[in-house]
Coordinates of C-alpha atoms in Angstrom, one line a residue:
M18 CA -24.0 -3.7 -50.4
K19 CA -21.2 -1.4 -49.4
R20 CA -22.1 1.4 -46.9
D21 CA -20.3 4.6 -46.5
C22 CA -19.9 6.0 -42.9
G23 CA -20.2 9.5 -44.1
S24 CA -18.0 12.3 -42.8
G25 CA -14.6 11.7 -41.2
I26 CA -15.9 12.7 -37.7
G27 CA -18.8 10.3 -38.1
C28 CA -16.4 7.4 -38.9
V29 CA -14.3 8.2 -35.9
L30 CA -17.3 8.3 -33.5
M31 CA -18.7 5.1 -34.9
W32 CA -15.4 3.2 -34.5
T33 CA -14.9 4.7 -31.0
V34 CA -18.3 3.4 -29.9
A35 CA -17.7 0.0 -31.5
I36 CA -14.3 -0.4 -29.7
Q37 CA -15.8 0.6 -26.4
L38 CA -18.6 -1.9 -26.8
L39 CA -16.1 -4.6 -27.7
L40 CA -13.9 -3.8 -24.7
F41 CA -16.9 -3.7 -22.4
G42 CA -18.2 -7.0 -23.7
S43 CA -14.8 -8.7 -23.3
G44 CA -14.5 -7.3 -19.8
V45 CA -17.8 -8.7 -18.7
H46 CA -16.9 -12.0 -20.2
T47 CA -13.6 -12.3 -18.4
S48 CA -14.4 -10.8 -15.0
N49 CA -16.3 -12.1 -12.0
I50 CA -15.3 -15.7 -12.6
T51 CA -15.3 -16.3 -8.8
K52 CA -19.1 -15.9 -8.8
N53 CA -19.2 -19.5 -10.3
C54 CA -18.2 -20.8 -6.9
K55 CA -21.1 -21.7 -4.6
L56 CA -19.8 -20.3 -1.3
F57 CA -20.8 -21.3 2.2
P58 CA -21.2 -18.9 3.9
E59 CA -21.8 -16.2 1.4
S60 CA -20.5 -13.5 3.7
E61 CA -16.9 -14.5 2.8
R62 CA -17.5 -13.5 -0.9
N63 CA -15.1 -10.5 -0.6
V64 CA -12.3 -12.9 0.4
L65 CA -12.9 -15.1 -2.7
E66 CA -12.9 -12.0 -4.9
R67 CA -9.3 -11.4 -4.0
L68 CA -8.4 -14.5 -6.1
E69 CA -10.0 -13.1 -9.3
T70 CA -6.6 -12.6 -11.0
L71 CA -5.9 -16.3 -10.5
T72 CA -9.0 -17.6 -12.3
Q73 CA -9.0 -19.4 -15.7
R74 CA -5.5 -20.9 -14.9
N75 CA -4.6 -24.5 -14.2
F76 CA -2.2 -25.2 -11.4
T77 CA -0.6 -28.6 -11.6
V78 CA 1.6 -30.7 -9.4
D79 CA 3.0 -34.1 -10.2
V80 CA 3.3 -37.0 -7.7
K81 CA 5.3 -40.0 -8.6
T82 CA 6.1 -43.0 -6.4
E83 CA 7.2 -46.6 -7.0
K84 CA 3.6 -47.8 -7.4
E85 CA 1.8 -44.6 -8.5
D86 CA 2.1 -41.9 -11.0
Y87 CA -0.5 -39.1 -11.0
S88 CA -1.0 -35.4 -11.0
Y89 CA -3.3 -32.9 -9.3
V90 CA -4.9 -30.1 -11.4
F91 CA -6.4 -27.2 -9.5
Q92 CA -8.5 -24.2 -10.8
I93 CA -10.3 -21.5 -9.0
C94 CA -14.1 -21.5 -9.7
G95 CA -13.6 -23.2 -13.1
D96 CA -14.0 -26.6 -14.7
V97 CA -10.8 -28.7 -14.7
A98 CA -10.3 -31.3 -17.4
D99 CA -13.7 -30.5 -18.8
V100 CA -15.3 -32.1 -15.8
P101 CA -18.4 -30.0 -14.8
G102 CA -18.1 -28.5 -11.4
A103 CA -14.6 -29.9 -10.8
G104 CA -12.3 -27.5 -8.9
I105 CA -9.5 -30.0 -8.3
V106 CA -8.9 -33.3 -10.1
Q107 CA -6.5 -36.2 -9.7
V108 CA -5.2 -37.4 -13.0
E109 CA -3.8 -40.9 -12.7
R110 CA -1.5 -42.2 -15.4
K111 CA -1.7 -45.9 -16.2
K112 CA -0.5 -48.1 -18.9
T113 CA -3.9 -48.1 -20.4
G114 CA -4.2 -44.3 -20.4
T115 CA -5.1 -41.6 -18.0
Q116 CA -8.0 -41.5 -15.6
S117 CA -9.4 -38.3 -14.0
T118 CA -11.1 -38.3 -10.6
M119 CA -12.7 -35.2 -9.0
I120 CA -11.7 -34.8 -5.4
G121 CA -13.2 -31.4 -4.9
T122 CA -16.0 -29.3 -6.5
Y123 CA -16.4 -25.6 -6.5
N124 CA -20.1 -26.1 -6.0
S125 CA -19.2 -26.7 -2.4
T126 CA -16.7 -24.0 -1.5
Q127 CA -15.5 -22.6 1.8
I128 CA -12.9 -19.9 2.3
I129 CA -11.3 -17.9 5.0
G130 CA -8.5 -15.3 4.8
G131 CA -6.1 -13.1 6.6
S132 CA -4.0 -10.1 5.6
E133 CA -1.6 -12.2 3.5
W134 CA -3.1 -15.6 3.2
V135 CA -6.3 -17.3 2.0
M136 CA -7.4 -20.9 2.7
L137 CA -9.7 -22.3 0.0
S138 CA -11.6 -25.6 0.5
Y139 CA -13.4 -27.7 -2.1
R140 CA -15.6 -30.6 -0.9
N141 CA -16.7 -33.7 -2.8
P142 CA -19.7 -35.4 -1.1
S143 CA -19.4 -38.7 -3.2
K144 CA -17.2 -41.7 -2.9
Y145 CA -14.5 -42.5 -5.4
E146 CA -11.3 -44.6 -5.6
P147 CA -8.9 -44.6 -3.9
C148 CA -10.8 -42.7 -1.2
T149 CA -13.5 -45.0 0.3
K150 CA -14.8 -42.4 2.8
P151 CA -18.2 -40.7 2.4
M152 CA -16.6 -37.4 1.6
S153 CA -13.3 -35.9 0.5
Q154 CA -11.9 -32.4 1.0
A155 CA -9.2 -30.5 -0.9
I156 CA -7.7 -27.6 1.0
V157 CA -5.5 -25.1 -0.9
M158 CA -3.5 -22.7 1.3
I159 CA -2.6 -19.6 -0.8
T160 CA 0.1 -17.5 0.8
C161 CA 1.7 -14.2 -0.1
N162 CA 4.6 -14.1 -2.5
T163 CA 5.6 -11.5 -5.0
K164 CA 5.7 -14.1 -7.7
T165 CA 3.1 -16.8 -8.3
G166 CA 4.7 -20.2 -7.7
S167 CA 3.6 -23.8 -8.5
L168 CA 1.2 -25.9 -6.6
R169 CA 2.7 -28.2 -3.9
V170 CA 1.3 -31.2 -2.1
L171 CA 1.6 -30.9 1.7
Q172 CA -0.5 -33.9 2.8
E173 CA -2.6 -36.7 1.5
N174 CA -4.6 -38.3 4.4
K175 CA -6.8 -41.1 3.3
E176 CA -7.0 -42.8 6.7
R177 CA -9.4 -40.5 8.5
D178 CA -12.7 -41.9 9.8
N179 CA -15.2 -39.7 7.9
D180 CA -13.4 -38.1 5.0
C181 CA -10.2 -37.9 3.0
I182 CA -8.1 -34.7 3.3
Y183 CA -5.8 -33.3 0.6
L184 CA -3.7 -30.3 1.6
F185 CA -2.0 -28.1 -1.0
E186 CA 0.0 -24.9 -1.0
L187 CA 0.2 -22.2 -3.6
E188 CA 2.1 -18.9 -3.4
S189 CA 0.8 -15.8 -5.2
S190 CA 0.9 -12.1 -5.1
A191 CA -2.9 -12.0 -5.3
V192 CA -3.3 -12.4 -1.5
C193 CA -0.6 -9.9 -0.6
Q194 CA -1.7 -6.8 1.2
A195 CA -1.5 -3.6 -0.8
P196 CA 1.5 -1.5 0.3
Q197 CA 0.4 1.4 2.4
S198 CA 1.9 4.8 2.5
R199 CA 4.4 5.3 5.2
L200 CA 3.8 9.0 5.4
G201 CA 1.7 10.1 8.4
T202 CA -0.5 13.2 8.7
G203 CA 2.3 15.1 10.3
S204 CA 4.8 14.3 7.6
I205 CA 2.3 15.3 4.9
L206 CA 1.7 18.6 6.6
L207 CA 5.4 19.3 6.9
I208 CA 5.9 18.6 3.2
I209 CA 3.1 21.0 2.3
A210 CA 4.5 23.6 4.6
F211 CA 8.0 23.2 3.1
C212 CA 6.7 23.5 -0.4
L213 CA 4.8 26.7 0.5
L214 CA 7.9 28.1 2.1
V215 CA 9.9 27.5 -1.1
V216 CA 7.3 29.1 -3.2
Y217 CA 7.2 32.1 -0.9
L218 CA 10.9 32.6 -0.9
I219 CA 11.4 32.1 -4.6
G220 CA 8.4 34.2 -5.6
G221 CA 9.2 36.9 -3.1
F222 CA 12.8 37.1 -4.2
L223 CA 11.9 37.4 -7.9
Y224 CA 9.3 40.1 -7.1
Q225 CA 11.7 42.1 -5.0
R226 CA 14.5 41.9 -7.6
L227 CA 12.6 42.3 -10.8
V228 CA 9.6 44.5 -9.8
V229 CA 10.8 46.5 -6.8
G230 CA 14.4 46.6 -8.0
A231 CA 15.9 45.7 -4.5
K232 CA 19.5 44.8 -4.0
G233 CA 21.4 42.8 -1.4
L234 CA 19.4 41.6 1.6
E235 CA 16.5 43.8 0.6
Q236 CA 15.7 41.2 -2.0
F237 CA 14.5 38.9 0.8
P238 CA 10.7 39.0 0.9
N239 CA 9.3 41.1 3.7
Y240 CA 12.9 41.8 4.9
A241 CA 11.9 44.5 7.5
F242 CA 9.2 42.3 9.0
W243 CA 11.5 39.4 9.5
V244 CA 14.3 41.5 10.9
E245 CA 11.8 42.9 13.5
V246 CA 10.6 39.4 14.2
G247 CA 14.2 38.3 14.8
N248 CA 14.9 41.2 17.1
L249 CA 11.7 40.6 19.1
T250 CA 12.6 36.9 19.3
A251 CA 16.0 37.7 20.6
D252 CA 14.6 40.1 23.2
G253 CA 12.1 37.5 24.3
C254 CA 14.8 34.8 24.7
D255 CA 17.0 37.2 26.6
F256 CA 14.1 38.1 28.9
V257 CA 13.1 34.5 29.6
C258 CA 16.4 32.7 29.6
R259 CA 19.0 35.1 31.1
S260 CA 20.3 33.9 34.4
R261 CA 21.2 37.1 36.3
S262 CA 18.5 39.0 38.2
R263 CA 16.9 41.8 36.4
D264 CA 16.9 43.9 39.6
E265 CA 20.7 43.5 40.1
A266 CA 22.7 46.7 39.9
S267 CA 25.2 46.9 37.1
A268 CA 28.8 46.6 38.0
Y269 CA 29.6 49.7 36.0
R270 CA 28.0 53.1 36.2
E271 CA 26.7 54.6 33.1
V272 CA 28.7 57.4 31.7
P273 CA 26.4 60.4 31.1
A274 CA 26.3 61.7 27.6
D275 CA 26.2 65.4 28.7
P276 CA 29.6 67.0 29.7
L277 CA 30.1 67.4 33.5
E278 CA 29.5 70.8 34.9
E279 CA 32.0 72.2 37.3
E280 CA 30.5 73.1 40.6
A281 CA 31.7 76.1 42.5
D282 CA 32.4 74.3 45.8
E283 CA 34.6 71.8 44.0
R284 CA 37.0 74.4 42.5
D285 CA 40.4 74.4 44.0
D286 CA 41.6 77.8 42.8
H287 CA 42.2 78.9 46.5
L288 CA 44.9 76.3 46.8
L289 CA 47.0 78.0 44.2
P290 CA 49.8 80.2 45.7
M291 CA 49.1 83.8 45.7

């Protein structure tokens, strides 16, 4: 039976809700894959969550010698080669076919991390060939790089007394520290002050010219105030920074503004001949 969604607005709302539910459901399905790992100790869970973007991906490295031909397949908190609990698997290629051996399980995970590196460890508490020791341990050193590289084998040590050690390296941007702003508090305050100054100058100029009708230097906002500030600043600098003594007499006498009055005793009329 065909059902009508009714009005156009009702259809839009119904489709919006459906899409949001679909996106929400897919987000829940694809996120938090790192929770599949059984971590010891649990307090390092935040370090493991930094690798969330690398989950659901297989990282492979091939090893080929004169006698052996095999690969290592690594995945973060996910099953490799459909082996339950397998975090890293050795796939050996033989004439009769391939053979997969788990060398580390994410059910026994340890992790430590720094600002630009993470060291992830998978353990396998059971014996297997070619490791005859009671336990094996696969350690993956994940270092910072802007591009995610391929898995590399650094060491295969099967001669230890108690366990076999497999050491790998993987480069990824997932462990890189987020770039921090280089601007300090002082720089931010200077930028804000500069922006306010620009707004003050432009706004004041437009107001003086368009509203007040000022011309020339009078268009400068608060022109009289800033002229007075400049004069006072100059006087202050002169008062503080001038080198000559303020009590020293001037080398020149001040010329009075009023005309000199002739005094009677200074007249020389009696010197004229009679």
